[in-house]
Amino acid sequence: MSTTVTPFSFVVDGERVTEGLLAVAKNLEGAGPEALLDFFFVQDIDQGGLRALEDLASAAEEKRIKVILRGVNVEIYKVMKLSRLTERYTFVN
Amino acid sequence: MPDNIAQLSEERIAYLDGLVRQARTAAALFSQCTQEDVDRIVKPMVIAGLEKAQYLARLAIEETKIGVLEDKAIKNMVATEFVYNYVKDKPTVGVIREYPERGLVELAEPIGVIFSLTPITNPTSTVLFKCIMAIKTRNAVIFSPHPSAWRCCSEAVKIMYETAVKNGSPEGVFSCLESHTLEDNAYLMHHKDVGLIDATGGPGAVKAAYSSGKPALGVGPGNTPVYLEKTADLDMAVVDIITSKTFDNGTICASEQTVVIDDEIYERTLKKFEDLGSHICDEKEAKLLGRTVIDPNTGFMQPMAVGQKASDIARFVGIKVKPNTKLLIAPIQGVGREHPLSVEKLFPVLAVYRATSTDEALKVCVDVNHAGGLGHTAVIFSNNDAIIRRFGNMINAGRIIVNSPGSIGALGGVYNDMVPTFSFGCGTGGGNSTTDNVNVYHYLNIKRMARRTQAHMWFRVPNQIYFNMNAVENLRSFPSRSTLIITNPALEQIGHVDIVRRCIPPETPVRVTIIPDAEPDIKIIKQGVEALNFYKADQIIALGGGSVIDAAKIMKLKYESPEADLEELAAPFLDIRKRVVQYPTEKINHSRLIAISTTSGTGSEVTPFAVMTDKERGIKVTLADYSLTPDVAIVDPQFVMSMPKGLTVDTGVDCLTHALEAAVSIYASPYTDSNAMQAIRLVFKYLPDAYENPRDEEARTMMHNAACIAAIAFSNASVGVNHALAHAFGARFGIAHGRANAVMLPHVIAYNASVPTKFMPSPNQRAYVAHKKYATIADLLGLGGQTIEEKVARLVTATEQLLDRLGVPRSIAEIGISKEEFEKAMPELAKNAFDDPSWRSNPRMPLVNEIVELYWSAYRGRRSPQKETATQEPPLEKEVCA
């Protein structure tokens, strides 16, 4: 599965989370006021993925873009909570 | 935040924040790991630690100049191998313990970021130990080693970190502060993302950790007293002490400091020490030693002596010793500042004290323990178990080591089965939060998941119940050497006692004790007990209503257990299974209590309750215990055929209230429900007939049975707020209990059927069911109605109609109490009703203002219009539970 990048919506590939998120960060410019990232296929997150999420949050904050994460499972949500990342994203089911 | 944090530069703060962020991220990622994942990481770390044990020991010796290379290597091996052996099979992820029979599950929650201080004395071993514990528990650690042991510690951290990451640990899981200062430590101790401070170090570090306001594991200093008791195995004791005190040149804080030796073995013991390479100081040498190795200003050991060889210390002090002397032994005459060597000495110098008695020895050990070693470690060598236990009771130490070396013993896992550790919790005595040997479970938040459990319930009734007309003839089947009948004057007058006498086997000696027809008081109880003792009765027949039967229950209790303290036994309780005061089980007399009821209401013949009056204190004393339940109940309607109408109504309504309250009680069960429902059915069917046609034998029989059956229900399910209201109201205005119940009853049904303001905790019920129970009762009575609300309304109406038919006053106003008088009494009524234990089994918890409202409802009277039929609905719909 590959990461699909559209101006407003991105589906994150569960096998290539870091690459996907980095791609999103690069293309954030054209995303408009909001960007939706679909996490339905992501089961867990590694060091690189977490770092990419931190970087993406910083990039989005700089560009004043609201990043919405959809379908984040509770295990990843807890990792983000412990890393204080949940406050930097919006979550939808 | 302490002031010194302000001295940190922005760059330094950014560096420290970076370390914490890195650790926080690692800990966050670590939370995804399973038990298998962490175990897969821990094992290679342990192996790496073992492989590098000597290397790290050498680094430590080179850098700190403290201790013994070989011992430091052993410490590193203990910190890895022994600790691993302990933790390898311990669950530390997810469910860690289960108690199925208690419905409890314990789950592990990592702490996150741990800030860890490590000491100069055990530098690398402490690092290895903490790294293994941290990985096992999915935590990240920022290490702050003692500045004089930074290089060896940072190398130990590096070895552990690289092995951990290589085997799957998140990056950043361990880090080591570079060239840190006290300000760095203070900053990290106060950092919001640091979850725990684990301070293994000197008193300053421990105090700083605890003062930070963060959860901390601090390890206090020690001052280990050793009692060498005369029954000890001396050869073993001396070798153990030398082994322990010289291990790593005495740097382990659990090592022996002062040995208190019984006079009888003193000389022999010193000789053995000497034979095995110790130098026994004379008085002059001991003084010189004390002045040199203990700082006279602070009273603490001189740092330069820590971990040095005995021979080097001797040379420095100026004491001539044999080459290779292992230990310097200095006799002391007391404990305290004037005896410098009585404090902690982390080097191979041992104080000895000659004790002339066990008591003196124990006192000196207590003194040593209190001279800087509270909560830490103590050692005893003895074969006298009583003295060992006495020592254990006297000494405040987290580790009391018996017949083994202090330092290696306290580490755990070598000489005993204690938990292996390199951090000794010293409890409150040492300013610590635990006395444990710190290990993995201290690096976890342990969560307890408690599933709903159902308490065991019970259904207790007398052994035998005989009922129906002439049931009293069953008395013939009870042999007795001496029987005492307890009754009241009226019953004797109308010939009931004679009926009973005729049914007792003729060979049985029978005496009669007449008591007043009123609630018994202590004087009556005493008279009854005297009679029982005088006649050496083995059978008591209580013939009467509730008062007589209650009196007999209490007389039996005092006759069988004269020491029973009635006042104490009347202590309140919430749950009979957990009550504080237990009824006596030891008896000096044994008797059978047969209760023959002559009213159809209280059901005292089958209940575990007894009420008496304490005239001196002006209060009622209620006793409740299943041991009070009569052994035999006789429910013979011939004794109620002549009951007056008023008594028939009062007792009949009491019976109905018992059954209705038991039915909706939070302690109701299918066992009590069947009895409660049947009793309600019988009352609705037969009470009007018993009232209107007192000679109707069937009605009397059924009401007599109903009273007993209802009592069986409430004996096991208890009553409710109706009784609480009636008790307070009846006592205040002198109203008969049944009548007081009657004016409250319809209002209480409506109240319990409505949505509670406050639910009563009731683990045995899955939902609020009172309204449904009332609806079931309405169905049983054939009252009709489609919905629960309709059925409850019809039950209220049917109850009011029953009370109307019985001619019961239908309001408090109708009883003749003025509004002003009632208003004036209200505060006292509300207080007493709330204090009454009866409502504690009510399905709805009555608030004080609700009690007041209920009283006023009862004052105003009926809820439905008089003579209204059951098919018409009173206006209750809105407040009835959905």
XYZ file of C-alpha atoms in Angstrom, chain B residues 457-458 573-577 609 626 657-669 672-673 713-724 727 748 751-752 758-765 768-770 773-774 833-846:
67
model
C -25.538 -14.212 51.371
C -27.347 -16.363 53.865
C -22.689 -2.346 62.503
C -23.247 -1.950 58.801
C -22.740 -5.496 57.608
C -23.347 -8.334 60.041
C -20.539 -10.363 58.425
C -33.072 -9.667 67.250
C -28.039 -15.172 64.642
C -44.474 -3.821 56.849
C -41.855 -6.492 57.608
C -42.745 -8.348 54.430
C -42.943 -5.279 52.174
C -39.636 -3.915 53.432
C -37.886 -7.275 53.181
C -39.131 -7.614 49.610
C -37.398 -4.427 48.452
C -34.398 -4.561 50.818
C -30.935 -4.419 49.295
C -30.304 -7.734 51.064
C -33.353 -9.382 49.488
C -32.654 -12.700 47.785
C -36.325 -14.079 51.248
C -38.493 -12.963 48.315
C -37.864 -12.839 55.358
C -36.787 -9.791 57.334
C -34.464 -11.808 59.594
C -32.415 -12.449 56.490
C -33.123 -9.359 54.373
C -33.731 -6.783 57.116
C -36.277 -3.973 57.027
C -36.117 -0.401 55.725
C -36.889 3.264 56.132
C -40.508 2.619 57.175
C -39.231 1.050 60.377
C -36.739 3.862 60.930
C -39.321 3.796 65.536
C -42.771 4.776 51.864
C -41.033 6.930 47.915
C -39.075 3.725 47.308
C -29.266 8.859 46.284
C -28.872 5.195 45.450
C -27.927 2.801 48.207
C -24.733 0.873 47.426
C -25.939 -2.679 46.855
C -23.411 -4.994 45.221
C -25.869 -7.860 45.262
C -28.280 -6.118 42.921
C -32.572 -0.429 41.014
C -35.431 -2.898 41.358
C -37.680 -1.660 44.170
C -40.582 -5.625 43.099
C -43.650 -3.616 44.090
C -34.937 8.332 62.177
C -31.657 8.998 60.391
C -29.707 7.466 63.275
C -31.889 4.357 63.196
C -30.031 1.452 61.568
C -33.184 0.057 59.932
C -32.919 2.194 56.792
C -29.455 0.905 55.928
C -31.013 -1.933 53.988
C -33.604 0.308 52.344
C -33.279 0.338 48.550
C -33.150 4.117 48.481
C -30.838 6.073 50.753
C -33.048 8.524 52.610
